[in-house]
Tab-separated table of C-alpha atoms and ligand atoms in Angstrom:
chain	number	residue	atom	x	y	z
A	29	MET	CA	93.998	-28.212	20.126
A	30	THR	CA	94.798	-30.380	17.348
A	31	ALA	CA	92.787	-32.610	14.808
A	32	ARG	CA	94.370	-35.698	15.660
A	33	THR	CA	92.565	-38.861	15.570
A	34	ALA	CA	92.953	-41.612	18.228
A	35	LEU	CA	91.751	-45.307	18.356
A	36	ILE	CA	91.142	-46.831	21.801
A	37	THR	CA	90.636	-50.311	22.515
A	38	GLY	CA	89.359	-51.211	26.032
A	39	ILE	CA	87.219	-47.912	25.647
A	40	THR	CA	84.668	-49.184	28.007
A	41	GLY	CA	87.110	-50.292	30.977
A	42	GLN	CA	88.122	-47.935	33.614
A	43	ASP	CA	91.158	-46.353	31.823
A	44	GLY	CA	89.501	-46.281	28.619
A	45	SER	CA	86.925	-44.032	29.829
A	46	TYR	CA	89.459	-41.472	31.360
A	47	LEU	CA	91.899	-41.438	28.292
A	48	ALA	CA	88.768	-40.731	26.097
A	49	GLU	CA	87.762	-37.832	28.168
A	50	LEU	CA	91.025	-36.687	27.983
A	51	LEU	CA	91.580	-36.855	24.556
A	52	VAL	CA	87.992	-35.410	23.449
A	53	ALA	CA	89.060	-32.526	25.716
A	54	LYS	CA	92.151	-31.758	23.765
A	55	GLY	CA	90.258	-31.827	20.392
A	56	TYR	CA	91.025	-35.539	19.468
A	57	THR	CA	88.659	-37.335	17.175
A	58	VAL	CA	88.125	-40.661	19.296
A	59	HIS	CA	87.165	-43.857	18.015
A	60	GLY	CA	86.620	-46.671	20.491
A	61	ILE	CA	86.284	-50.842	20.255
A	62	VAL	CA	83.231	-51.968	21.724
A	63	ARG	CA	82.716	-55.716	22.403
A	64	ARG	CA	79.138	-56.806	21.542
A	65	ALA	CA	77.379	-57.985	24.575
A	66	SER	CA	73.565	-58.616	25.431
A	67	THR	CA	73.624	-55.571	27.474
A	68	PHE	CA	75.113	-52.021	27.079
A	69	THR	CA	78.639	-52.087	28.590
A	70	THR	CA	79.076	-48.042	27.659
A	71	GLY	CA	77.956	-46.748	31.166
A	72	ARG	CA	81.577	-45.603	31.764
A	73	ILE	CA	81.392	-43.198	28.573
A	74	GLU	CA	77.859	-42.348	28.363
A	75	HIS	CA	78.499	-38.634	29.527
A	76	LEU	CA	80.839	-38.425	26.243
A	77	TYR	CA	78.392	-40.110	23.964
A	78	GLN	CA	76.770	-37.801	21.192
A	79	ASP	CA	74.507	-38.821	18.349
A	80	PRO	CA	76.789	-39.773	15.618
A	81	HIS	CA	74.669	-37.798	13.139
A	82	ASP	CA	75.339	-34.655	15.234
A	83	ALA	CA	77.930	-32.594	13.212
A	84	ASP	CA	80.485	-32.227	15.832
A	85	THR	CA	80.455	-35.695	17.276
A	86	ARG	CA	84.016	-36.690	18.076
A	87	LEU	CA	83.389	-39.758	19.646
A	88	PHE	CA	82.643	-42.941	17.609
A	89	LEU	CA	82.181	-46.635	18.591
A	90	HIS	CA	82.668	-49.414	16.550
A	91	TYR	CA	81.743	-53.134	17.438
A	92	GLY	CA	85.130	-55.270	17.462
A	93	ASP	CA	86.919	-57.840	19.488
A	94	LEU	CA	90.915	-58.284	19.558
A	95	THR	CA	90.587	-62.081	19.045
A	96	ASP	CA	89.197	-61.087	15.741
A	97	ALA	CA	92.452	-60.271	13.281
A	98	SER	CA	90.419	-59.315	10.360
A	99	ARG	CA	87.893	-56.717	12.003
A	100	VAL	CA	90.889	-55.403	14.024
A	101	ALA	CA	92.836	-54.830	10.654
A	102	GLY	CA	89.522	-53.626	9.189
A	103	LEU	CA	89.130	-50.965	11.987
A	104	LEU	CA	92.509	-49.666	11.409
A	105	GLU	CA	92.341	-49.081	7.797
A	106	ARG	CA	88.968	-47.424	8.286
A	107	VAL	CA	89.516	-45.013	11.270
A	108	GLN	CA	93.199	-44.334	9.872
A	109	PRO	CA	94.264	-43.303	13.481
A	110	ASP	CA	97.616	-40.920	14.467
A	111	GLU	CA	97.702	-42.639	17.822
A	112	VAL	CA	96.337	-46.210	19.077
A	113	TYR	CA	96.071	-46.848	22.755
A	114	ASN	CA	95.907	-50.506	23.258
A	115	LEU	CA	93.882	-50.957	26.811
A	116	ALA	CA	91.711	-53.566	26.127
A	117	ALA	CA	92.651	-56.869	28.301
A	118	GLN	CA	91.123	-59.626	30.440
A	119	SER	CA	92.633	-57.733	33.314
A	120	HIS	CA	91.499	-59.470	36.332
A	121	VAL	CA	94.721	-61.583	37.717
A	122	ARG	CA	92.621	-63.915	39.809
A	123	VAL	CA	90.345	-64.641	36.567
A	124	SER	CA	93.348	-65.525	34.600
A	125	PHE	CA	94.262	-68.449	36.502
A	126	ASP	CA	90.591	-69.644	35.520
A	127	GLU	CA	90.804	-68.770	32.461
A	128	PRO	CA	94.555	-68.681	30.988
A	129	LEU	CA	94.083	-69.581	27.355
A	130	PHE	CA	91.328	-66.785	26.892
A	131	THR	CA	93.736	-64.126	28.898
A	132	ALA	CA	96.556	-65.301	26.542
A	133	ASP	CA	94.322	-64.865	23.403
A	134	THR	CA	92.985	-61.248	24.380
A	135	THR	CA	95.695	-59.753	26.349
A	136	ALA	CA	99.108	-61.271	24.603
A	137	LEU	CA	97.909	-62.383	21.102
A	138	GLY	CA	95.275	-59.320	20.781
A	139	THR	CA	98.399	-57.180	21.103
A	140	THR	CA	100.154	-58.906	18.140
A	141	ARG	CA	96.849	-58.514	16.067
A	142	LEU	CA	96.880	-54.832	16.601
A	143	LEU	CA	100.748	-54.523	15.739
A	144	GLU	CA	100.147	-56.720	12.712
A	145	GLY	CA	97.302	-54.698	11.495
A	146	ILE	CA	99.474	-51.593	11.646
A	147	ARG	CA	102.553	-53.030	10.045
A	148	THR	CA	100.558	-54.590	7.229
A	149	THR	CA	98.355	-51.597	6.699
A	150	GLY	CA	101.535	-49.428	6.764
A	151	LEU	CA	99.625	-46.857	8.852
A	152	PRO	CA	102.397	-44.186	10.245
A	153	CYS	CA	100.645	-44.255	13.510
A	154	ARG	CA	102.025	-44.255	17.218
A	155	PHE	CA	101.176	-47.343	19.214
A	156	TYR	CA	100.475	-47.343	23.173
A	157	GLN	CA	100.748	-50.725	25.185
A	158	ALA	CA	99.227	-51.125	28.603
A	159	SER	CA	101.860	-53.098	29.989
A	160	SER	CA	101.785	-53.860	33.852
A	161	SER	CA	103.317	-53.825	37.352
A	162	GLU	CA	102.145	-57.660	37.271
A	163	MET	CA	105.336	-58.325	34.868
A	164	PHE	CA	107.788	-57.691	37.703
A	165	GLY	CA	105.782	-60.221	39.998
A	166	ALA	CA	108.031	-61.613	42.606
A	167	SER	CA	111.080	-59.165	41.748
A	168	PRO	CA	111.754	-57.121	45.155
A	169	PRO	CA	110.885	-53.487	45.096
A	170	PRO	CA	111.541	-50.809	44.083
A	171	GLN	CA	110.862	-51.836	40.641
A	172	HIS	CA	111.938	-49.608	37.512
A	173	GLU	CA	112.230	-49.915	33.380
A	174	ARG	CA	115.387	-52.197	34.055
A	175	THR	CA	113.889	-54.537	36.856
A	176	GLU	CA	113.747	-58.357	35.910
A	177	PHE	CA	110.415	-59.761	34.848
A	178	HIS	CA	109.151	-62.537	37.089
A	179	PRO	CA	105.302	-62.735	36.354
A	180	ARG	CA	102.957	-64.962	39.058
A	181	SER	CA	100.126	-65.343	37.010
A	182	PRO	CA	98.777	-66.126	33.389
A	183	TYR	CA	97.918	-62.416	33.170
A	184	GLY	CA	101.394	-61.310	34.121
A	185	VAL	CA	102.927	-63.869	31.861
A	186	ALA	CA	100.483	-62.722	28.857
A	187	LYS	CA	101.509	-59.079	29.867
A	188	VAL	CA	105.479	-60.007	29.343
A	189	TYR	CA	104.838	-61.454	26.090
A	190	ALA	CA	102.690	-58.280	25.007
A	191	TYR	CA	105.410	-56.137	26.456
A	192	TRP	CA	108.052	-57.846	24.006
A	193	ILE	CA	105.959	-57.841	20.983
A	194	THR	CA	105.727	-54.375	21.341
A	195	ARG	CA	109.478	-53.825	21.968
A	196	ASN	CA	110.090	-56.505	18.766
A	197	TYR	CA	108.004	-54.501	16.420
A	198	ARG	CA	109.774	-51.253	17.417
A	199	GLU	CA	112.959	-52.712	16.782
A	200	ALA	CA	112.301	-55.079	13.894
A	201	TYR	CA	109.765	-52.583	11.726
A	202	GLY	CA	110.820	-49.070	13.275
A	203	LEU	CA	107.272	-48.798	14.623
A	204	TYR	CA	106.788	-45.924	17.077
A	205	ALA	CA	105.255	-48.286	19.832
A	206	VAL	CA	105.939	-47.802	23.434
A	207	ASN	CA	105.074	-49.714	26.789
A	208	GLY	CA	103.428	-47.650	29.679
A	209	ILE	CA	104.397	-50.099	32.752
A	210	LEU	CA	101.694	-48.785	35.083
A	211	PHE	CA	101.137	-49.632	38.885
A	212	ASN	CA	97.980	-50.173	40.000
A	213	HIS	CA	95.619	-47.430	39.552
A	214	GLU	CA	92.168	-46.941	40.890
A	215	SER	CA	88.804	-44.968	40.758
A	216	PRO	CA	85.433	-44.570	41.452
A	217	ARG	CA	85.280	-46.274	38.012
A	218	ARG	CA	87.236	-49.477	39.013
A	219	GLY	CA	85.432	-52.810	38.522
A	220	PRO	CA	83.988	-53.933	41.292
A	221	THR	CA	85.883	-56.851	41.821
A	222	PHE	CA	89.199	-55.396	41.994
A	223	VAL	CA	90.137	-54.992	46.055
A	224	THR	CA	89.821	-51.087	46.053
A	225	ARG	CA	86.483	-50.565	44.485
A	226	LYS	CA	85.296	-53.849	46.480
A	227	VAL	CA	86.624	-52.429	49.997
A	228	ALA	CA	85.125	-48.701	49.192
A	229	MET	CA	82.067	-50.061	48.045
A	230	ALA	CA	81.394	-51.987	51.177
A	231	ALA	CA	82.801	-49.387	53.707
A	232	ALA	CA	79.815	-47.388	52.312
A	233	ARG	CA	77.379	-49.898	52.154
A	234	ILE	CA	77.946	-50.982	55.721
A	235	LYS	CA	77.951	-47.838	56.680
A	236	ALA	CA	74.430	-46.885	54.820
A	237	GLY	CA	73.177	-50.329	57.030
A	238	LEU	CA	72.996	-52.438	53.691
A	239	GLN	CA	75.659	-54.874	54.487
A	240	ASP	CA	77.301	-56.342	57.633
A	241	THR	CA	80.257	-58.311	56.580
A	242	LEU	CA	83.153	-57.914	54.002
A	243	TYR	CA	85.003	-61.261	52.836
A	244	LEU	CA	88.856	-60.643	51.580
A	245	GLY	CA	91.573	-62.765	50.750
A	246	ASN	CA	95.551	-61.699	51.827
A	247	LEU	CA	95.349	-58.748	53.432
A	248	GLU	CA	99.270	-58.496	53.413
A	249	ALA	CA	100.152	-58.007	49.885
A	250	ARG	CA	101.385	-54.626	49.191
A	251	ARG	CA	100.753	-52.364	46.211
A	252	ASP	CA	101.483	-48.852	44.973
A	253	TRP	CA	98.077	-47.351	44.202
A	254	GLY	CA	97.441	-44.497	42.189
A	255	TYR	CA	94.287	-42.540	40.615
A	256	ALA	CA	93.518	-43.492	37.320
A	257	ALA	CA	92.411	-40.347	35.859
A	258	GLU	CA	95.987	-39.056	36.394
A	259	TYR	CA	97.687	-42.358	35.036
A	260	VAL	CA	95.943	-41.549	31.355
A	261	ASP	CA	97.646	-38.497	30.928
A	262	ALA	CA	101.254	-40.575	31.109
A	263	MET	CA	99.692	-42.671	28.534
A	264	TRP	CA	99.580	-39.944	26.324
A	265	ARG	CA	102.790	-37.996	27.254
A	266	MET	CA	104.753	-41.260	25.752
A	267	LEU	CA	103.329	-40.906	22.548
A	268	GLN	CA	104.353	-36.955	22.475
A	269	GLN	CA	107.881	-37.677	22.556
A	270	ASP	CA	110.419	-37.598	19.638
A	271	GLU	CA	111.320	-41.025	20.299
A	272	PRO	CA	109.431	-44.082	21.302
A	273	ASP	CA	110.533	-45.415	25.005
A	274	ASP	CA	109.145	-47.504	27.770
A	275	TYR	CA	108.230	-46.202	31.087
A	276	VAL	CA	107.214	-47.090	34.642
A	277	VAL	CA	104.191	-45.277	35.871
A	278	ALA	CA	103.833	-45.160	39.837
A	279	THR	CA	103.223	-42.995	43.256
A	280	GLY	CA	106.527	-44.676	44.527
A	281	THR	CA	104.557	-45.566	47.913
A	282	SER	CA	103.501	-48.553	49.082
A	283	TYR	CA	100.488	-49.685	51.256
A	284	SER	CA	99.126	-53.065	52.270
A	285	VAL	CA	95.376	-54.637	51.226
A	286	GLN	CA	94.788	-54.110	55.111
A	287	ASP	CA	95.973	-50.457	55.157
A	288	PHE	CA	93.611	-49.668	52.379
A	289	VAL	CA	90.866	-51.320	54.403
A	290	GLU	CA	91.407	-49.136	57.409
A	291	HIS	CA	91.577	-45.855	55.765
A	292	CYS	CA	88.120	-46.645	53.984
A	293	PHE	CA	86.495	-47.635	57.044
A	294	ALA	CA	87.950	-44.967	59.080
A	295	HIS	CA	86.846	-42.545	56.508
A	296	VAL	CA	82.914	-43.299	57.503
A	297	GLY	CA	83.904	-43.750	61.144
A	298	LEU	CA	83.854	-47.669	61.362
A	299	ASP	CA	86.602	-50.042	62.731
A	300	TRP	CA	87.038	-52.453	59.896
A	301	ARG	CA	87.667	-55.638	62.383
A	302	ASP	CA	84.221	-55.694	63.230
A	303	HIS	CA	83.096	-56.438	59.652
A	304	VAL	CA	86.180	-57.697	57.481
A	305	ARG	CA	86.241	-61.706	57.542
A	306	PHE	CA	88.833	-64.080	55.633
A	307	ASP	CA	87.828	-65.952	52.832
A	308	GLU	CA	90.024	-68.428	50.944
A	309	ARG	CA	88.571	-68.094	47.696
A	310	TYR	CA	89.716	-64.701	47.095
A	311	LEU	CA	93.334	-66.229	47.616
A	312	ARG	CA	95.697	-66.578	44.423
A	313	PRO	CA	97.672	-69.921	43.319
A	314	ALA	CA	100.635	-67.565	43.408
A	315	GLU	CA	100.677	-63.883	44.796
A	316	VAL	CA	102.391	-60.666	43.986
A	317	ASP	CA	103.622	-59.598	47.647
A	318	ASP	CA	105.154	-56.135	47.215
A	319	LEU	CA	104.970	-53.806	44.143
A	320	VAL	CA	106.347	-50.188	44.632
A	321	GLY	CA	107.699	-48.396	41.546
A	322	ASP	CA	109.984	-46.071	41.029
A	323	ALA	CA	108.657	-43.533	38.157
A	324	SER	CA	111.686	-40.867	38.013
A	325	LYS	CA	111.919	-41.687	34.229
A	326	ALA	CA	108.721	-40.726	33.818
A	327	ALA	CA	108.835	-37.510	35.881
A	328	ARG	CA	112.210	-36.716	34.392
A	329	VAL	CA	111.178	-37.184	30.511
A	330	LEU	CA	107.695	-36.878	30.353
A	331	GLY	CA	107.015	-33.969	33.361
A	332	TRP	CA	104.405	-36.697	34.820
A	333	GLN	CA	103.964	-36.468	38.418
A	334	PRO	CA	101.226	-38.131	40.424
A	335	THR	CA	99.422	-35.759	42.932
A	336	VAL	CA	96.951	-38.505	44.362
A	337	LEU	CA	98.307	-40.833	46.788
A	338	THR	CA	96.973	-43.867	48.512
A	339	PRO	CA	95.173	-42.538	51.877
A	340	GLU	CA	93.349	-39.678	49.453
A	341	LEU	CA	92.317	-42.019	46.685
A	342	ALA	CA	90.970	-44.692	49.597
A	343	GLY	CA	88.725	-41.264	51.041
A	344	LEU	CA	87.582	-39.930	47.500
A	345	MET	CA	86.503	-43.680	46.487
A	346	THR	CA	84.392	-44.390	49.428
A	347	ASP	CA	83.019	-40.843	49.371
A	348	ALA	CA	82.087	-41.626	45.631
A	349	GLU	CA	80.309	-44.835	46.763
A	350	LEU	CA	78.534	-42.789	49.603
A	351	ARG	CA	77.115	-40.400	47.098
A	352	GLN	CA	75.691	-43.252	45.160
A	353	LEU	CA	73.928	-44.540	48.259
A	354	LEU	CA	72.825	-41.605	49.958
A	355	GLY	CA	70.072	-39.177	48.641
A	356	SER	CA	70.701	-35.377	48.616
A	357	ASP	CA	68.749	-35.040	52.119
A	358	GLY	CA	71.406	-38.079	53.611
A	359	ALA	CA	68.805	-40.433	53.665
A	360	ALA	CA	69.862	-44.147	52.383
A	361	VAL	CA	68.393	-45.343	48.907
A	362	PRO	CA	67.301	-48.656	49.865
A	363	ALA	CA	66.863	-50.015	46.481
A	364	VAL	CA	70.645	-50.280	45.542
A	365	PRO	CA	71.643	-53.791	43.720
A	366	ALA	CA	74.318	-56.030	45.757
A	367	PRO	CA	77.699	-55.211	44.669
A	368	ALA	CA	78.555	-57.786	42.035
A	369	HIS	CA	81.444	-59.639	43.868
A	370	THR	CA	78.504	-61.041	46.276
A	371	LEU	CA	77.031	-62.510	43.093
A	372	ALA	CA	80.228	-63.556	41.475
A	373	PRO	CA	82.545	-64.822	43.764
A	374	ARG	CA	85.851	-63.308	42.735
B	426	LIG	P1	89.325	-52.956	32.554
B	426	LIG	O1	88.834	-51.765	33.563
B	426	LIG	O2	89.221	-54.163	32.808
B	426	LIG	O3	88.874	-52.863	31.019
B	426	LIG	C1	89.502	-53.650	30.299
B	426	LIG	C2	88.739	-53.225	28.683
B	426	LIG	O4	89.156	-54.593	27.725
B	426	LIG	C3	87.208	-53.261	28.766
B	426	LIG	O5	86.819	-52.092	27.937
B	426	LIG	C4	86.881	-54.846	28.250
B	426	LIG	O6	85.441	-54.596	27.713
B	426	LIG	C5	87.986	-54.760	26.981
B	426	LIG	N1	88.397	-56.098	26.574
B	426	LIG	C6	88.642	-57.207	27.152
B	426	LIG	N2	88.726	-58.120	26.397
B	426	LIG	C7	88.428	-57.891	24.882
B	426	LIG	C8	88.371	-58.586	23.950
B	426	LIG	N3	88.842	-59.777	23.724
B	426	LIG	N4	88.550	-57.429	22.756
B	426	LIG	C9	88.387	-56.379	22.924
B	426	LIG	N5	88.096	-55.586	24.196
B	426	LIG	C10	88.405	-56.245	25.248
B	426	LIG	O7	90.771	-52.393	32.523
B	426	LIG	P2	91.655	-50.954	33.105
B	426	LIG	O8	91.698	-51.221	34.709
B	426	LIG	O9	90.820	-50.221	32.574
B	426	LIG	O10	92.824	-51.338	32.528
B	426	LIG	C11	93.289	-50.804	31.031
B	426	LIG	C12	94.265	-51.674	30.599
B	426	LIG	O11	95.661	-51.492	31.637
B	426	LIG	C13	94.478	-53.062	30.657
B	426	LIG	O12	94.977	-53.540	29.410
B	426	LIG	C14	95.121	-53.559	31.870
B	426	LIG	O13	95.453	-55.018	32.010
B	426	LIG	C15	96.285	-52.956	31.879
B	426	LIG	N6	96.750	-52.439	33.451
B	426	LIG	C16	95.674	-51.718	34.382
B	426	LIG	C17	96.186	-51.609	35.527
B	426	LIG	C18	95.124	-51.112	36.538
B	426	LIG	O14	95.690	-50.873	37.457
B	426	LIG	N7	94.097	-50.241	36.251
B	426	LIG	C19	97.484	-51.478	36.036
B	426	LIG	C20	98.370	-51.889	34.884
B	426	LIG	C21	97.928	-52.091	33.633
B	426	LIG	P3	84.420	-55.090	28.449
B	426	LIG	O15	83.866	-53.857	28.967
B	426	LIG	O16	83.333	-55.297	27.207
B	426	LIG	O17	84.706	-55.942	29.340
B	427	LIG	O1	94.211	-57.277	43.882
B	427	LIG	C1	94.476	-58.985	47.039
B	427	LIG	C2	95.012	-59.712	46.010
B	427	LIG	O2	92.665	-57.748	42.099
B	427	LIG	C3	95.259	-56.604	44.611
B	427	LIG	C4	94.977	-55.240	37.619
B	427	LIG	O3	94.260	-54.018	37.327
B	427	LIG	O4	96.914	-54.285	39.137
B	427	LIG	C5	95.467	-54.926	39.284
B	427	LIG	O5	95.730	-56.274	39.628
B	427	LIG	C6	95.796	-57.412	46.176
B	427	LIG	C7	96.398	-58.625	45.530
B	427	LIG	O6	94.572	-56.055	41.897
B	427	LIG	C8	90.983	-59.803	47.699
B	427	LIG	O7	95.337	-60.904	46.571
B	427	LIG	C9	92.899	-59.546	49.101
B	427	LIG	O8	97.175	-58.775	46.448
B	427	LIG	O9	92.955	-55.392	43.267
B	427	LIG	P1	93.228	-56.737	42.746
B	427	LIG	P2	96.157	-56.817	41.146
B	427	LIG	O10	95.857	-58.279	41.165
B	427	LIG	O11	97.064	-56.127	41.923
B	427	LIG	C10	97.798	-54.533	38.125
B	427	LIG	C11	98.638	-53.888	37.996
B	427	LIG	C12	97.013	-55.087	36.858
B	427	LIG	O12	97.793	-55.019	35.882
B	427	LIG	C13	95.888	-55.483	36.722
B	427	LIG	O13	95.239	-55.285	35.540
B	427	LIG	O14	94.426	-57.473	46.725
B	427	LIG	N1	93.195	-59.096	47.531
B	427	LIG	N2	91.244	-59.787	49.074
B	427	LIG	C14	91.839	-59.513	46.818
B	427	LIG	N3	91.948	-58.977	45.360
B	427	LIG	C15	90.908	-59.180	44.902
B	427	LIG	N4	90.608	-58.915	43.556
B	427	LIG	N5	89.521	-59.442	45.922
B	427	LIG	C16	89.993	-59.616	47.209
B	427	LIG	O15	88.629	-60.336	47.708
């Protein structure tokens, strides 16, 4: 056990919640930055939350936004973290085509605001940047740490900027700053408009008789899908090395969107062809066709290995949705709200 302090941006997101769990379990005091909204956005970390008045509280939340440089610097000064994990981003690729400037401000410049805050306050902390396989874009697989970047979306471009500013602060100022280049990782906590969660939710809802049709875009794109709960461990390992470096984190396997759909529907005894329909609104102006990561460096240096591969992931995500829908006696619970993607077409 350790008495270290971590600051997590994006703590309310999928990865932020798993990372907060991991660090609290390791004995860290964890501080998270939360955007102010008119409703609570802390659902994914509710189980970790303790009254800040309790003497043994080790999770603290602070309002803040990566677009606000003075707030970011002020929080760094106040929290005095040993480790900073920058997970905050406008992380949806399709949305980044609609909101390229907001995506750049948060996902690219937000990283510089944090790094500048660390540099100007002189904090001796370690910095993790959530880089993405989307940076490889059109470069053919398998992709590894030396593969050329060819991003295909404003999101991918913003992540390339964030990758290089992280390396630049390492080279220019000697900061301990690393890039984790993570391939797609999913879980029951995945946002409902990403394809895996959207499919798992629909398969369960169709099985429960609450929905009949699922509209999707490109079924041919291939992704290297791993399990988010395992990937946050790789983030932590990167900050425990003697020297800062960059690492690809992936399973090394590739499946198409159609494969994922088939797995989820077959898992609940359905034929996907009876329910899935095409809708062009889910296509992107430019697509990333084929991502397969080579994570041999992470295995060799960090001792990190994935254990959950895509077929198992599809099963566990679909099971989680079914558990949400079905009562303990197996009866369908009728008052389940419609999934977000039916409200906001994304
Ligand atoms: P996510 O679920 O979309 O979470 C994103 C987090 O960023 C949320 O907590 C969100 O807050 C916060 N955020 C967004 N804009 C912000 C801003 N301007 N200021 C402060 N916070 C802001 O993403 P994720 O899947 O956990 O991914 C974590 C990170 O890894 C992201 O940077 C993502 O781009 C990157 N990444 C993800 C994957 C993947 O497959 N999941 C792969 C490679 C890289 P709200 O809750 O208020 O929206
Ligand atoms: O799309 C296709 C879509 O939105 C996967 C983010 O975490 O991983 C994620 O980005 C594929 C694409 O994830 C639908 O065209 C078909 O080819 O689940 P996604 P993503 O774009 O790979 C990377 C590594 C990140 O860093 C990002 O932050 O699925 N697809 N039909 C669809 N996608 C969506 N969302 N919805 C559909 O209806």
